[in-house]
């Protein structure tokens, strides 16, 4: 039996825990939590009868009946919460991103070194999807040959983007740069698929749509069947249920952006472009990889994965390994792997090191956007190796 304490009990960690406890057959139970939001408390008490509400993070992580700490608080708080949990001798499941600044990465690595026997799982849920696992198998089987270049993207529906611009994610002090908050998943997948890391990056991006002068867009469409105005739907249907100050996405109360592009050259010579937009009427999360022996294209949101070999009369093989949903059918497989790690000590497929590399990649891209310069990533990787030693 493993007992879980939760720090930051919002929408996401609730979803993770429902799957973990459902699959656990009573071998895992949620015993305590800390969340400063009264709204979150009300929801948690109703959904987890008998759970103990704690007044502080410290109270959760030091509780003698807590074995694992699950962290689902705002991004910028993750490292502090993870350090507290590790130093209290607890194993950790931490939602992505593990850290939003280099200093937070250092803190978390130091705590990990002080507590080397503790487990640490990062919630990179997409890695557990059979969709991406099949893509990775195809690459490892040599179907691409040598990867030459690729593009990938993440484009959100307008009301998903709106929800993010109307909740805590609009402020970098809580969420970090938007590339870290939303795209650390994509960077992790790119690092995993290519087996390499960026040598140079450039990036442009900014806030183009979710601004006060575009508020009239919310009046341009009729109220939907669920009774919401178009741009209110995401917040109203709970993209971030713990947040108590959801506001109009067309606010001027933020320092974040809604679109960004990046180009990268990897250490292995592969050339890459990435596109992120928070306002798309055609959502995609697509990988398009061109190799010496074939090409792979896959959009996890439609669940369609295609492979075409190079050659005369080449036929495209199209499979649909998943039905297609936000996370590629990965929620239950992730819950099963988390359980295996918790109950049998099985190694996690998504480690702290994966989390740090994804964050560092995003930090480099953000530096490129902020400065307008092409960033040499070598010092980032030297730095990461140094703090990881
Ligand atoms: N892996 C994924 O696919 C995925 C999907 C969505 C969100 N997330 C991540 O999960 C985390 C939570 O996102 P969410 O969508 O559930 O947001 P949310 O707003 O629903 O939940 C965040 C919770 O943290 C709580 N919180 C704020 N300050 C706190 C503090 N000092 N101590 C403890 N709790 C505190 C809030 O009250 C809220 O209940 C974020 O880091 C986000 O990036 C991951």
Coordinates of C-alpha atoms and ligand atoms in Angstrom, one line a residue:
X1 CA 0.0 0.0 0.0
X2 CA 1.3 3.5 -0.9
X3 CA -0.2 6.6 0.5
X4 CA -0.2 9.9 -1.4
X5 CA 0.0 13.5 -0.3
X6 CA -0.9 16.2 -2.8
X7 CA 0.5 19.7 -3.1
X8 CA -1.7 21.8 -5.5
X9 CA -4.9 19.9 -6.1
X10 CA -6.1 21.4 -9.3
X11 CA -7.7 20.0 -12.4
X12 CA -4.6 18.2 -13.7
X13 CA -3.5 16.3 -10.6
X14 CA -7.1 15.3 -9.9
X15 CA -7.2 13.7 -13.4
X16 CA -3.9 11.8 -12.9
X17 CA -5.0 10.6 -9.4
X18 CA -8.4 9.4 -10.6
X19 CA -6.6 7.1 -13.1
X20 CA -3.9 6.0 -10.7
X21 CA -6.3 5.1 -7.9
X22 CA -8.8 3.5 -10.3
X23 CA -6.1 1.1 -11.7
X24 CA -4.5 0.5 -8.3
X25 CA -7.1 -1.9 -6.9
X26 CA -6.9 -0.3 -3.5
X27 CA -3.1 -0.5 -3.3
X28 CA -2.8 3.3 -3.5
X29 CA -4.7 5.8 -1.6
X30 CA -4.8 9.6 -1.4
X31 CA -4.6 10.7 2.3
X32 CA -3.7 14.4 2.6
X33 CA -3.3 17.6 0.6
X34 CA -2.5 21.2 0.7
X35 CA -4.1 23.8 -1.6
X36 CA -4.8 27.4 -0.6
X37 CA -7.8 27.6 -2.9
X38 CA -11.2 27.3 -1.1
X39 CA -12.8 26.2 -4.4
X40 CA -10.2 23.5 -4.8
X41 CA -10.8 22.4 -1.2
X42 CA -14.5 22.1 -1.7
X43 CA -14.0 19.9 -4.8
X44 CA -11.3 17.7 -3.2
X45 CA -13.3 17.1 0.0
X46 CA -16.3 16.0 -2.1
X47 CA -14.3 13.7 -4.5
X48 CA -11.9 12.2 -1.9
X49 CA -14.0 11.5 1.2
X50 CA -11.9 11.3 4.4
X51 CA -8.9 13.1 2.9
X52 CA -7.0 15.3 5.3
X53 CA -6.6 19.0 4.5
X54 CA -3.2 20.4 5.6
X55 CA -2.4 24.0 6.3
X56 CA 1.0 24.0 4.7
X57 CA 3.1 22.2 2.2
X58 CA 5.4 21.3 5.0
X59 CA 2.5 19.5 6.8
X60 CA 1.9 17.3 3.8
X61 CA 5.5 16.4 3.0
X62 CA 6.5 15.6 6.6
X63 CA 3.3 13.6 7.4
X64 CA 4.3 10.1 8.5
X65 CA 1.4 8.5 6.6
X66 CA 2.6 10.0 3.3
X67 CA 4.9 7.9 1.1
X68 CA 4.6 9.8 -2.2
X69 CA 4.0 13.5 -2.9
X70 CA 2.1 14.4 -6.1
X71 CA 2.7 18.0 -7.2
X72 CA 0.1 19.8 -9.3
X73 CA 0.6 23.4 -8.2
X74 CA 1.5 26.4 -10.5
X75 CA 4.7 25.8 -12.6
X76 CA 6.9 28.2 -10.8
X77 CA 6.1 26.5 -7.4
X78 CA 7.0 23.0 -8.6
X79 CA 10.7 23.1 -7.7
X80 CA 10.2 24.4 -4.2
X81 CA 7.5 21.8 -3.5
X82 CA 9.7 19.0 -5.0
X83 CA 12.7 20.1 -2.9
X84 CA 10.5 20.1 0.3
X85 CA 9.2 16.6 -0.6
X86 CA 12.6 15.1 -1.4
X87 CA 14.2 16.5 1.7
X88 CA 11.3 15.1 3.8
X89 CA 12.3 11.7 2.3
X90 CA 9.3 11.3 0.0
X91 CA 9.1 10.0 -3.6
X92 CA 7.8 12.5 -6.0
X93 CA 5.4 12.7 -9.0
X94 CA 5.8 16.3 -10.4
X95 CA 3.7 17.8 -13.1
X96 CA 5.5 19.4 -16.0
X97 CA 7.5 21.6 -16.2
X98 CA 9.8 20.6 -13.4
X99 CA 11.2 24.2 -13.3
X100 CA 10.7 27.5 -14.9
X101 CA 14.2 29.0 -14.2
X102 CA 17.8 27.8 -14.2
X103 CA 18.0 28.5 -10.4
X104 CA 15.0 26.2 -9.8
X105 CA 16.7 23.5 -11.8
X106 CA 19.8 23.9 -9.6
X107 CA 17.7 23.6 -6.4
X108 CA 15.9 20.5 -7.5
X109 CA 19.1 18.8 -8.7
X110 CA 20.7 19.6 -5.4
X111 CA 17.8 18.1 -3.5
X112 CA 17.9 15.0 -5.7
X113 CA 21.6 14.6 -4.9
X114 CA 20.8 14.8 -1.2
X115 CA 18.2 12.1 -1.6
X116 CA 19.5 9.8 -4.4
X117 CA 17.3 6.8 -3.5
X118 CA 14.0 8.7 -4.0
X119 CA 11.9 8.1 -7.1
X120 CA 11.1 11.2 -9.3
X121 CA 8.5 11.0 -12.1
X122 CA 7.8 13.9 -14.4
X123 CA 4.3 14.1 -15.9
X124 CA 5.3 14.1 -19.5
X125 CA 2.1 12.3 -20.3
X126 CA 2.5 12.3 -24.1
X127 CA 5.5 10.0 -23.9
X128 CA 3.2 7.2 -22.7
X129 CA 0.9 7.4 -25.7
X130 CA 1.0 4.4 -28.0
X131 CA 1.0 7.0 -30.8
X132 CA 4.4 8.5 -29.9
X133 CA 5.7 5.1 -28.8
X134 CA 4.9 3.7 -32.3
X135 CA 6.6 6.8 -33.9
X136 CA 9.7 6.1 -31.8
X137 CA 9.7 2.4 -32.7
X138 CA 9.4 3.3 -36.4
X139 CA 12.5 5.6 -36.1
X140 CA 14.4 3.0 -34.1
X141 CA 13.6 0.4 -36.7
X142 CA 15.4 2.6 -39.2
X143 CA 12.4 3.4 -41.3
X144 CA 13.4 7.1 -41.7
X145 CA 17.1 6.2 -42.4
X146 CA 19.0 9.2 -41.2
X147 CA 16.8 12.1 -40.2
X148 CA 17.5 15.2 -42.3
X149 CA 15.0 17.8 -41.1
X150 CA 11.7 18.1 -39.5
X151 CA 8.9 20.4 -38.4
X152 CA 6.6 20.1 -35.5
X153 CA 3.9 22.3 -34.0
X154 CA 1.3 22.8 -31.3
X155 CA -1.7 24.9 -32.2
X156 CA -4.5 25.3 -29.7
X157 CA -8.2 25.9 -30.2
X158 CA -9.1 29.6 -29.6
X159 CA -11.1 28.8 -26.4
X160 CA -8.2 26.6 -25.0
X161 CA -5.8 29.5 -25.7
X162 CA -8.4 31.9 -24.1
X163 CA -8.5 29.8 -21.0
X164 CA -4.8 30.0 -20.6
X165 CA -4.8 33.8 -21.1
X166 CA -7.5 34.2 -18.5
X167 CA -6.0 32.1 -15.7
X168 CA -2.7 32.0 -13.7
X169 CA -0.8 31.0 -16.8
X170 CA -1.0 34.6 -18.1
X171 CA 1.6 35.6 -15.6
X172 CA 5.2 34.4 -16.0
X173 CA 5.8 34.6 -12.2
X174 CA 3.5 31.6 -11.9
X175 CA 3.8 29.8 -15.2
X176 CA 7.2 30.8 -16.5
X177 CA 7.6 31.7 -20.2
X178 CA 4.7 30.3 -22.4
X179 CA 7.2 28.1 -24.3
X180 CA 8.1 26.4 -21.0
X181 CA 4.5 26.1 -19.8
X182 CA 2.9 24.8 -22.9
X183 CA 5.6 23.5 -25.1
X184 CA 8.0 21.7 -22.7
X185 CA 6.0 18.5 -23.7
X186 CA 6.8 19.2 -27.4
X187 CA 10.5 19.8 -26.7
X188 CA 10.7 16.7 -24.6
X189 CA 9.2 14.7 -27.5
X190 CA 11.5 16.3 -30.0
X191 CA 14.6 15.5 -27.8
X192 CA 13.3 11.9 -27.4
X193 CA 12.5 11.3 -31.1
X194 CA 15.8 12.8 -32.4
X195 CA 18.1 11.5 -29.7
X196 CA 19.9 14.8 -29.9
X197 CA 19.7 18.3 -28.5
X198 CA 19.8 21.8 -30.0
X199 CA 23.2 23.3 -30.9
X200 CA 21.7 26.7 -32.1
X201 CA 18.3 28.2 -31.8
X202 CA 16.5 31.3 -33.0
X203 CA 13.0 32.4 -32.2
X204 CA 10.3 35.1 -32.7
X205 CA 7.0 35.4 -31.0
X206 CA 4.7 37.8 -29.2
X207 CA 1.3 38.7 -28.0
X208 CA -0.8 39.3 -31.1
X209 CA -4.4 38.3 -30.4
X210 CA -5.4 38.1 -26.7
X211 CA -5.3 41.8 -26.1
X212 CA -7.9 44.3 -25.0
X213 CA -8.5 45.7 -28.5
X214 CA -9.7 42.2 -29.6
X215 CA -12.3 41.8 -26.9
X216 CA -15.0 42.5 -29.4
X217 CA -14.2 39.1 -31.0
X218 CA -16.2 37.5 -28.1
X219 CA -19.4 39.2 -29.5
X220 CA -18.8 38.1 -33.0
X221 CA -20.2 34.5 -32.5
X222 CA -23.6 33.4 -31.1
X223 CA -23.7 31.9 -27.6
X224 CA -22.9 28.2 -27.9
X225 CA -25.1 25.2 -27.1
X226 CA -23.6 24.9 -23.6
X227 CA -24.6 28.5 -22.9
X228 CA -21.1 30.1 -23.1
X229 CA -19.7 32.8 -25.3
X230 CA -17.0 31.5 -27.6
X231 CA -13.9 32.7 -25.7
X232 CA -15.4 31.9 -22.3
X233 CA -15.9 28.2 -23.0
X234 CA -12.5 27.0 -21.9
X235 CA -12.5 28.8 -18.5
X236 CA -16.2 27.9 -17.9
X237 CA -15.7 24.2 -18.6
X238 CA -12.7 24.1 -16.2
X239 CA -9.4 24.2 -18.0
X240 CA -8.1 25.3 -14.6
X241 CA -10.6 24.6 -11.9
X242 CA -8.4 25.6 -9.0
X243 CA -7.9 29.2 -10.0
X244 CA -10.2 31.6 -8.4
X245 CA -9.4 34.6 -10.5
X246 CA -10.3 33.5 -14.0
X247 CA -10.7 36.7 -16.0
X248 CA -11.3 37.7 -19.6
X249 CA -8.5 36.5 -21.9
X250 CA -8.5 39.9 -23.5
X251 CA -6.9 41.4 -20.4
X252 CA -3.8 43.7 -20.1
X253 CA -3.0 42.0 -16.8
X254 CA -0.3 39.7 -18.2
X255 CA 3.2 39.4 -19.5
X256 CA 2.8 36.3 -21.6
X257 CA 2.5 35.7 -25.4
X258 CA 0.2 33.8 -27.7
X259 CA 2.3 32.7 -30.6
X260 CA 5.9 31.8 -31.2
X261 CA 8.1 30.1 -33.9
X262 CA 11.6 28.7 -33.4
X263 CA 14.2 27.2 -35.6
X264 CA 16.9 24.9 -34.4
X265 CA 20.0 23.1 -35.6
X266 CA 20.6 20.0 -33.5
X267 CA 24.0 18.7 -32.5
X268 CA 23.5 15.8 -34.9
X269 CA 23.0 18.3 -37.8
X270 CA 19.2 17.9 -38.0
X271 CA 17.3 21.1 -38.9
X272 CA 14.0 21.8 -37.2
X273 CA 11.2 24.3 -37.2
X274 CA 8.6 24.6 -34.4
X275 CA 5.3 26.6 -34.5
X276 CA 3.1 27.4 -31.5
X277 CA -0.1 29.3 -31.7
X278 CA -2.9 29.7 -29.1
X279 CA -5.6 30.6 -31.5
X280 CA -6.2 28.0 -34.2
X281 CA -9.5 27.0 -35.8
X282 CA -7.6 23.9 -37.0
X283 CA -5.7 22.4 -34.0
X284 CA -2.7 20.3 -34.6
X285 CA 0.1 18.6 -32.6
X286 CA 2.0 17.3 -35.6
X287 CA 5.4 15.9 -36.3
X288 CA 6.7 15.8 -39.9
X289 CA 10.1 14.1 -40.2
X290 CA 12.0 13.7 -43.5
X291 CA 14.8 11.1 -43.6
X292 CA 17.1 9.5 -46.1
X293 CA 14.8 6.4 -46.4
X294 CA 11.4 7.7 -45.7
X295 CA 9.1 10.3 -44.2
X296 CA 6.8 10.1 -41.1
X297 CA 3.9 12.5 -40.5
X298 CA 1.7 12.2 -37.4
X299 CA -0.9 14.4 -35.8
X300 CA -1.8 13.1 -32.3
X301 CA -5.0 15.1 -32.3
X302 CA -6.4 13.1 -35.2
X303 CA -4.5 9.9 -34.1
X304 CA -3.2 9.5 -37.7
X305 CA 0.3 8.3 -38.2
X306 CA 1.7 7.9 -41.8
X307 CA 4.9 6.5 -43.2
X308 CA 6.0 6.7 -46.8
X309 CA 9.3 5.0 -47.9
X310 CA 11.5 6.6 -50.5
X311 CA 11.4 4.9 -53.9
X312 CA 9.4 4.3 -57.1
X313 CA 5.7 3.5 -56.5
X314 CA 6.1 4.0 -52.7
X315 CA 2.9 3.4 -50.9
X316 CA 2.0 5.4 -47.8
X317 CA 1.2 3.2 -44.7
X318 CA -1.5 4.9 -42.6
X319 CA -2.4 3.7 -39.1
X320 CA -4.5 5.1 -36.3
X321 CA -3.0 3.6 -33.2
X322 CA -5.3 5.8 -31.1
X323 CA -8.7 7.3 -31.5
X324 CA -7.2 10.7 -31.1
X325 CA -7.6 12.9 -28.0
X326 CA -5.7 15.7 -26.3
X327 CA -3.1 13.4 -24.9
X328 CA -3.1 10.6 -27.4
X329 CA -4.8 8.0 -25.2
X330 CA -1.9 8.3 -22.8
X331 CA -3.6 8.8 -19.5
X332 CA -4.2 5.2 -18.5
X333 CA -0.8 3.9 -19.8
X334 CA 0.8 6.7 -17.7
X335 CA -1.2 5.8 -14.7
X336 CA -0.1 2.2 -15.1
X337 CA 3.6 3.1 -15.4
X338 CA 3.3 5.4 -12.4
X339 CA 1.8 2.5 -10.4
X340 CA 4.5 0.2 -11.5
X341 CA 7.1 2.7 -10.3
X342 CA 5.3 3.2 -7.0
X343 CA 4.5 -0.4 -6.2
X344 CA 7.4 -2.3 -7.8
X345 CA 10.1 0.3 -8.1
X346 CA 10.0 0.0 -11.9
X347 CA 12.1 2.7 -13.6
X348 CA 10.1 5.7 -14.8
X349 CA 10.2 6.5 -18.5
X350 CA 10.0 10.2 -17.8
X351 CA 12.8 11.2 -15.4
X352 CA 13.9 14.4 -13.8
X353 CA 16.8 14.6 -16.3
X354 CA 14.2 14.5 -19.1
X355 CA 12.4 17.4 -17.4
X356 CA 15.6 19.4 -17.0
X357 CA 16.6 19.0 -20.6
X358 CA 13.2 20.0 -21.9
X359 CA 13.3 23.1 -19.6
X360 CA 16.8 24.1 -20.7
X361 CA 15.8 23.8 -24.4
X362 CA 12.9 26.1 -23.7
X363 CA 15.1 28.6 -21.8
X364 CA 17.4 28.8 -24.8
X365 CA 14.5 29.4 -27.2
X366 CA 13.1 32.1 -24.9
X367 CA 16.5 33.8 -24.7
X368 CA 16.5 33.8 -28.5
X369 CA 13.0 35.3 -28.6
X370 CA 13.8 38.0 -26.0
X371 CA 17.2 39.0 -27.5
X372 CA 16.5 38.4 -31.2
X373 CA 19.9 36.6 -31.4
X374 CA 20.8 33.2 -32.6
X375 CA 21.7 31.4 -29.3
X376 CA 24.5 29.0 -29.1
X377 CA 23.2 26.2 -26.8
X378 CA 26.5 24.8 -25.9
X379 CA 26.9 26.8 -22.7
X380 CA 23.4 25.7 -21.7
X381 CA 24.4 22.0 -21.9
X382 CA 27.7 22.6 -20.2
X383 CA 25.8 24.4 -17.4
X384 CA 23.3 21.6 -17.1
X385 CA 26.1 19.0 -17.0
X386 CA 27.8 21.0 -14.3
X387 CA 24.8 21.4 -12.1
X388 CA 23.9 17.7 -12.6
X389 CA 27.4 16.4 -11.6
Ligands
LIG1 N1 0.9 16.9 -18.1 C1 -0.1 17.6 -18.7 O1 -0.5 17.3 -19.8 C2 -0.7 18.8 -18.0 C3 -1.9 19.2 -18.3 C4 -2.5 20.3 -17.6 C5 -1.7 20.9 -16.6 N2 -0.5 20.4 -16.3 C6 0.3 21.0 -15.2 O2 -0.3 20.8 -14.0 C7 -0.1 21.9 -13.1 C8 -1.5 22.4 -12.6 O3 -2.3 22.8 -13.8 P1 -3.9 22.7 -13.7 O4 -4.4 22.8 -15.1 O5 -4.3 21.6 -12.8 O6 -4.2 24.1 -12.9 P2 -5.2 24.4 -11.7 O7 -5.3 25.9 -11.6 O8 -6.4 23.6 -11.9 O9 -4.4 23.8 -10.5 C9 -3.3 24.4 -9.8 C10 -3.6 24.3 -8.3 O10 -2.5 24.7 -7.6 C11 -2.9 25.4 -6.4 N3 -1.9 26.2 -5.8 C12 -1.6 27.5 -6.1 N4 -0.7 27.9 -5.2 C13 -0.4 26.9 -4.4 C14 0.5 26.7 -3.3 N5 1.3 27.7 -2.9 N6 0.6 25.5 -2.7 C15 -0.2 24.5 -3.1 N7 -1.1 24.6 -4.1 C16 -1.2 25.8 -4.8 C17 -4.2 26.2 -7.0 O11 -5.0 26.6 -5.9 C18 -4.8 25.1 -7.9 O12 -5.7 24.4 -7.2 C19 0.6 22.9 -13.9 O13 2.0 22.8 -13.6 C20 0.4 22.5 -15.3 O14 1.5 22.9 -16.2 C21 0.0 19.4 -16.9

